[in-house]
Amino acid sequence: SAVQQARVHIERFVRQFPRSRYVTEALQLRERCLDVQWAHQKYVIDFYRDRKRWIGMVFRLHHAMQQFPTRAHTPGLFADLAGAYTHLAWRARAVEVWTAVARRWPDSAEAAQAIEHLARLKAEIAAGKARGDAAAEMPVEPPPAAAVKPELLLDKDLEGQ
């Protein structure tokens, strides 16, 4: 997109001319570009959520968490991702995400929700395993997106991005 191209050119300018008097203004413009790109990503995530297109929502959240880690790594979006995983019957992944929420944001409203969700999901997994259900934790043949886990990046991995 034009915004992406503008961001690339601004970042190139800052790398090539780090002592320029225009660097401060360029960095402000870069932030505006990031804000526009993030707003678009958020719109698309909400689009998929509103239409209950859970796999699309997961793909978009994964993309957002990789491309915009400081903006997309929030307890609310993690809760959205865990909810989408639950709708897809990716219970093991939902457990991982709710655990991450409780660990990273222990004082948040989402952390309080995490305790309830974790108990329910673990009970569902245990009941499924007791029945011999091969898909108790995850679908037997999960899509490739199940291997991607950008939501589990540690805070130290996000520094500088």
PDB file of C-alpha atoms in Angstrom:
ATOM      1  CA  SER A   1       0.000   0.000   0.000  1.00  0.00           C
ATOM      2  CA  ALA A   2       1.003   3.617  -0.278  1.00  0.00           C
ATOM      3  CA  VAL A   3       1.277   3.880   3.493  1.00  0.00           C
ATOM      4  CA  GLN A   4       3.621   0.886   3.604  1.00  0.00           C
ATOM      5  CA  GLN A   5       5.783   2.408   0.850  1.00  0.00           C
ATOM      6  CA  ALA A   6       5.894   5.728   2.697  1.00  0.00           C
ATOM      7  CA  ARG A   7       6.979   3.952   5.872  1.00  0.00           C
ATOM      8  CA  VAL A   8       9.736   2.082   4.019  1.00  0.00           C
ATOM      9  CA  HIS A   9      11.053   5.311   2.496  1.00  0.00           C
ATOM     10  CA  ILE A  10      10.936   7.118   5.833  1.00  0.00           C
ATOM     11  CA  GLU A  11      12.797   4.288   7.562  1.00  0.00           C
ATOM     12  CA  ARG A  12      15.400   4.279   4.780  1.00  0.00           C
ATOM     13  CA  PHE A  13      15.842   8.053   5.158  1.00  0.00           C
ATOM     14  CA  VAL A  14      16.367   7.717   8.911  1.00  0.00           C
ATOM     15  CA  ARG A  15      18.946   4.938   8.403  1.00  0.00           C
ATOM     16  CA  GLN A  16      20.826   6.877   5.710  1.00  0.00           C
ATOM     17  CA  PHE A  17      20.730  10.266   7.433  1.00  0.00           C
ATOM     18  CA  PRO A  18      20.549   9.604  11.181  1.00  0.00           C
ATOM     19  CA  ARG A  19      21.935  13.046  12.041  1.00  0.00           C
ATOM     20  CA  SER A  20      19.665  15.028   9.756  1.00  0.00           C
ATOM     21  CA  ARG A  21      17.625  17.806  11.284  1.00  0.00           C
ATOM     22  CA  TYR A  22      14.560  16.145   9.725  1.00  0.00           C
ATOM     23  CA  VAL A  23      14.910  12.846  11.603  1.00  0.00           C
ATOM     24  CA  THR A  24      12.542  13.883  14.395  1.00  0.00           C
ATOM     25  CA  GLU A  25       9.848  14.842  11.908  1.00  0.00           C
ATOM     26  CA  ALA A  26      10.498  11.669   9.891  1.00  0.00           C
ATOM     27  CA  LEU A  27      10.046   9.518  13.001  1.00  0.00           C
ATOM     28  CA  GLN A  28       6.768  11.273  13.739  1.00  0.00           C
ATOM     29  CA  LEU A  29       5.596  10.555  10.189  1.00  0.00           C
ATOM     30  CA  ARG A  30       6.669   6.930  10.610  1.00  0.00           C
ATOM     31  CA  GLU A  31       4.487   6.690  13.709  1.00  0.00           C
ATOM     32  CA  ARG A  32       1.551   8.118  11.754  1.00  0.00           C
ATOM     33  CA  CYS A  33       2.108   5.480   9.068  1.00  0.00           C
ATOM     34  CA  LEU A  34       2.179   2.764  11.734  1.00  0.00           C
ATOM     35  CA  ASP A  35      -1.030   4.161  13.234  1.00  0.00           C
ATOM     36  CA  VAL A  36      -2.783   3.992   9.855  1.00  0.00           C
ATOM     37  CA  GLN A  37      -1.529   0.478   9.177  1.00  0.00           C
ATOM     38  CA  TRP A  38      -2.531  -0.664  12.667  1.00  0.00           C
ATOM     39  CA  ALA A  39      -6.004   0.872  12.275  1.00  0.00           C
ATOM     40  CA  HIS A  40      -6.462  -1.144   9.081  1.00  0.00           C
ATOM     41  CA  GLN A  41      -5.316  -4.361  10.761  1.00  0.00           C
ATOM     42  CA  LYS A  42      -7.670  -3.747  13.681  1.00  0.00           C
ATOM     43  CA  TYR A  43     -10.560  -3.105  11.280  1.00  0.00           C
ATOM     44  CA  VAL A  44      -9.932  -6.407   9.500  1.00  0.00           C
ATOM     45  CA  ILE A  45      -9.631  -8.307  12.793  1.00  0.00           C
ATOM     46  CA  ASP A  46     -12.964  -6.825  13.911  1.00  0.00           C
ATOM     47  CA  PHE A  47     -14.469  -7.631  10.501  1.00  0.00           C
ATOM     48  CA  TYR A  48     -13.666 -11.329  10.918  1.00  0.00           C
ATOM     49  CA  ARG A  49     -14.788 -11.360  14.564  1.00  0.00           C
ATOM     50  CA  ASP A  50     -18.128  -9.728  13.758  1.00  0.00           C
ATOM     51  CA  ARG A  51     -18.786 -12.328  11.063  1.00  0.00           C
ATOM     52  CA  LYS A  52     -17.621 -15.232  13.255  1.00  0.00           C
ATOM     53  CA  ARG A  53     -14.906 -16.156  10.765  1.00  0.00           C
ATOM     54  CA  TRP A  54     -12.583 -17.530  13.412  1.00  0.00           C
ATOM     55  CA  ILE A  55      -9.806 -18.852  11.195  1.00  0.00           C
ATOM     56  CA  GLY A  56      -9.592 -15.510   9.380  1.00  0.00           C
ATOM     57  CA  MET A  57      -9.450 -13.758  12.717  1.00  0.00           C
ATOM     58  CA  VAL A  58      -6.629 -16.044  13.860  1.00  0.00           C
ATOM     59  CA  PHE A  59      -4.643 -15.401  10.669  1.00  0.00           C
ATOM     60  CA  ARG A  60      -5.089 -11.640  11.029  1.00  0.00           C
ATOM     61  CA  LEU A  61      -4.217 -11.633  14.721  1.00  0.00           C
ATOM     62  CA  HIS A  62      -1.096 -13.686  14.012  1.00  0.00           C
ATOM     63  CA  HIS A  63      -0.114 -11.240  11.276  1.00  0.00           C
ATOM     64  CA  ALA A  64      -0.785  -8.227  13.494  1.00  0.00           C
ATOM     65  CA  MET A  65       1.192  -9.708  16.384  1.00  0.00           C
ATOM     66  CA  GLN A  66       4.159 -10.276  14.103  1.00  0.00           C
ATOM     67  CA  GLN A  67       4.009  -6.945  12.263  1.00  0.00           C
ATOM     68  CA  PHE A  68       2.890  -4.686  15.134  1.00  0.00           C
ATOM     69  CA  PRO A  69       4.075  -6.365  18.339  1.00  0.00           C
ATOM     70  CA  THR A  70       3.955  -3.276  20.519  1.00  0.00           C
ATOM     71  CA  ARG A  71       0.413  -2.442  19.393  1.00  0.00           C
ATOM     72  CA  ALA A  72      -1.069  -5.926  19.021  1.00  0.00           C
ATOM     73  CA  HIS A  73       0.252  -7.482  22.203  1.00  0.00           C
ATOM     74  CA  THR A  74      -2.564  -6.369  24.490  1.00  0.00           C
ATOM     75  CA  PRO A  75      -4.661  -8.370  26.938  1.00  0.00           C
ATOM     76  CA  GLY A  76      -7.802  -7.625  24.930  1.00  0.00           C
ATOM     77  CA  LEU A  77      -6.421  -8.971  21.669  1.00  0.00           C
ATOM     78  CA  PHE A  78      -4.992 -11.986  23.457  1.00  0.00           C
ATOM     79  CA  ALA A  79      -8.464 -12.655  24.860  1.00  0.00           C
ATOM     80  CA  ASP A  80      -9.884 -12.335  21.345  1.00  0.00           C
ATOM     81  CA  LEU A  81      -7.302 -14.802  20.056  1.00  0.00           C
ATOM     82  CA  ALA A  82      -8.019 -17.282  22.848  1.00  0.00           C
ATOM     83  CA  GLY A  83     -11.723 -16.986  22.083  1.00  0.00           C
ATOM     84  CA  ALA A  84     -11.132 -17.677  18.404  1.00  0.00           C
ATOM     85  CA  TYR A  85      -8.988 -20.696  19.297  1.00  0.00           C
ATOM     86  CA  THR A  86     -11.798 -21.950  21.518  1.00  0.00           C
ATOM     87  CA  HIS A  87     -14.351 -21.584  18.709  1.00  0.00           C
ATOM     88  CA  LEU A  88     -12.011 -23.575  16.446  1.00  0.00           C
ATOM     89  CA  ALA A  89     -11.613 -26.279  19.145  1.00  0.00           C
ATOM     90  CA  TRP A  90      -7.914 -25.449  19.456  1.00  0.00           C
ATOM     91  CA  ARG A  91      -8.196 -25.886  23.211  1.00  0.00           C
ATOM     92  CA  ALA A  92      -4.484 -26.437  23.851  1.00  0.00           C
ATOM     93  CA  ARG A  93      -3.677 -23.176  22.083  1.00  0.00           C
ATOM     94  CA  ALA A  94      -6.414 -21.356  23.990  1.00  0.00           C
ATOM     95  CA  VAL A  95      -4.897 -22.649  27.243  1.00  0.00           C
ATOM     96  CA  GLU A  96      -1.470 -21.327  26.182  1.00  0.00           C
ATOM     97  CA  VAL A  97      -2.882 -17.899  25.384  1.00  0.00           C
ATOM     98  CA  TRP A  98      -4.978 -17.584  28.559  1.00  0.00           C
ATOM     99  CA  THR A  99      -1.920 -18.658  30.564  1.00  0.00           C
ATOM    100  CA  ALA A 100       0.123 -15.956  28.825  1.00  0.00           C
ATOM    101  CA  VAL A 101      -2.560 -13.366  29.654  1.00  0.00           C
ATOM    102  CA  ALA A 102      -2.526 -14.302  33.337  1.00  0.00           C
ATOM    103  CA  ARG A 103       1.283 -14.191  33.414  1.00  0.00           C
ATOM    104  CA  ARG A 104       1.840 -10.977  31.431  1.00  0.00           C
ATOM    105  CA  TRP A 105      -1.055  -8.881  32.709  1.00  0.00           C
ATOM    106  CA  PRO A 106      -1.915 -10.295  36.161  1.00  0.00           C
ATOM    107  CA  ASP A 107      -3.896  -7.223  37.240  1.00  0.00           C
ATOM    108  CA  SER A 108      -6.046  -6.956  34.102  1.00  0.00           C
ATOM    109  CA  ALA A 109      -9.717  -7.836  33.764  1.00  0.00           C
ATOM    110  CA  GLU A 110      -8.672 -10.376  31.132  1.00  0.00           C
ATOM    111  CA  ALA A 111      -6.440 -12.142  33.682  1.00  0.00           C
ATOM    112  CA  ALA A 112      -9.481 -12.635  35.904  1.00  0.00           C
ATOM    113  CA  GLN A 113     -11.347 -14.086  32.915  1.00  0.00           C
ATOM    114  CA  ALA A 114      -8.339 -16.288  32.156  1.00  0.00           C
ATOM    115  CA  ILE A 115      -8.750 -18.213  35.398  1.00  0.00           C
ATOM    116  CA  GLU A 116     -12.338 -19.123  34.526  1.00  0.00           C
ATOM    117  CA  HIS A 117     -11.517 -19.998  30.923  1.00  0.00           C
ATOM    118  CA  LEU A 118      -8.493 -22.081  31.900  1.00  0.00           C
ATOM    119  CA  ALA A 119     -10.518 -24.158  34.338  1.00  0.00           C
ATOM    120  CA  ARG A 120     -13.243 -24.783  31.738  1.00  0.00           C
ATOM    121  CA  LEU A 121     -10.818 -25.579  28.923  1.00  0.00           C
ATOM    122  CA  LYS A 122      -8.736 -27.941  31.053  1.00  0.00           C
ATOM    123  CA  ALA A 123     -11.919 -29.737  32.114  1.00  0.00           C
ATOM    124  CA  GLU A 124     -13.022 -30.051  28.469  1.00  0.00           C
ATOM    125  CA  ILE A 125      -9.605 -31.424  27.492  1.00  0.00           C
ATOM    126  CA  ALA A 126      -9.617 -33.924  30.376  1.00  0.00           C
ATOM    127  CA  ALA A 127     -13.147 -35.067  29.520  1.00  0.00           C
ATOM    128  CA  GLY A 128     -12.211 -35.466  25.860  1.00  0.00           C
ATOM    129  CA  LYS A 129      -9.129 -37.473  26.707  1.00  0.00           C
ATOM    130  CA  ALA A 130     -11.176 -39.654  29.063  1.00  0.00           C
ATOM    131  CA  ARG A 131     -13.548 -40.402  26.158  1.00  0.00           C
ATOM    132  CA  GLY A 132     -10.568 -41.244  23.965  1.00  0.00           C
ATOM    133  CA  ASP A 133     -11.161 -38.219  21.740  1.00  0.00           C
ATOM    134  CA  ALA A 134      -8.027 -37.711  19.622  1.00  0.00           C
ATOM    135  CA  ALA A 135      -9.059 -34.079  19.071  1.00  0.00           C
ATOM    136  CA  ALA A 136      -9.480 -33.246  22.766  1.00  0.00           C
ATOM    137  CA  GLU A 137      -6.728 -30.623  22.648  1.00  0.00           C
ATOM    138  CA  MET A 138      -6.419 -29.810  18.951  1.00  0.00           C
ATOM    139  CA  PRO A 139      -7.958 -30.987  15.689  1.00  0.00           C
ATOM    140  CA  VAL A 140      -6.330 -34.175  14.435  1.00  0.00           C
ATOM    141  CA  GLU A 141      -5.100 -32.388  11.312  1.00  0.00           C
ATOM    142  CA  PRO A 142      -4.725 -28.723  12.266  1.00  0.00           C
ATOM    143  CA  PRO A 143      -4.022 -26.171   9.526  1.00  0.00           C
ATOM    144  CA  PRO A 144      -0.496 -24.749   9.155  1.00  0.00           C
ATOM    145  CA  ALA A 145      -1.577 -21.662  11.109  1.00  0.00           C
ATOM    146  CA  ALA A 146      -1.622 -23.798  14.237  1.00  0.00           C
ATOM    147  CA  ALA A 147       2.178 -23.965  14.151  1.00  0.00           C
ATOM    148  CA  VAL A 148       2.530 -20.173  14.288  1.00  0.00           C
ATOM    149  CA  LYS A 149       2.636 -18.755  17.806  1.00  0.00           C
ATOM    150  CA  PRO A 150       3.417 -15.022  17.673  1.00  0.00           C
ATOM    151  CA  GLU A 151       1.282 -14.455  20.752  1.00  0.00           C
ATOM    152  CA  LEU A 152       3.815 -16.342  22.854  1.00  0.00           C
ATOM    153  CA  LEU A 153       6.690 -13.958  22.183  1.00  0.00           C
ATOM    154  CA  LEU A 154       8.174 -12.823  25.446  1.00  0.00           C
ATOM    155  CA  ASP A 155       8.258  -9.170  26.368  1.00  0.00           C
ATOM    156  CA  LYS A 156      12.061  -9.174  25.936  1.00  0.00           C
ATOM    157  CA  ASP A 157      11.524 -10.290  22.318  1.00  0.00           C
ATOM    158  CA  LEU A 158       9.360  -7.229  21.685  1.00  0.00           C
ATOM    159  CA  GLU A 159      11.848  -4.616  22.835  1.00  0.00           C
ATOM    160  CA  GLY A 160      12.979  -2.289  20.102  1.00  0.00           C
ATOM    161  CA  GLN A 161      10.121  -3.096  17.740  1.00  0.00           C
TER     162      GLN A 161
END
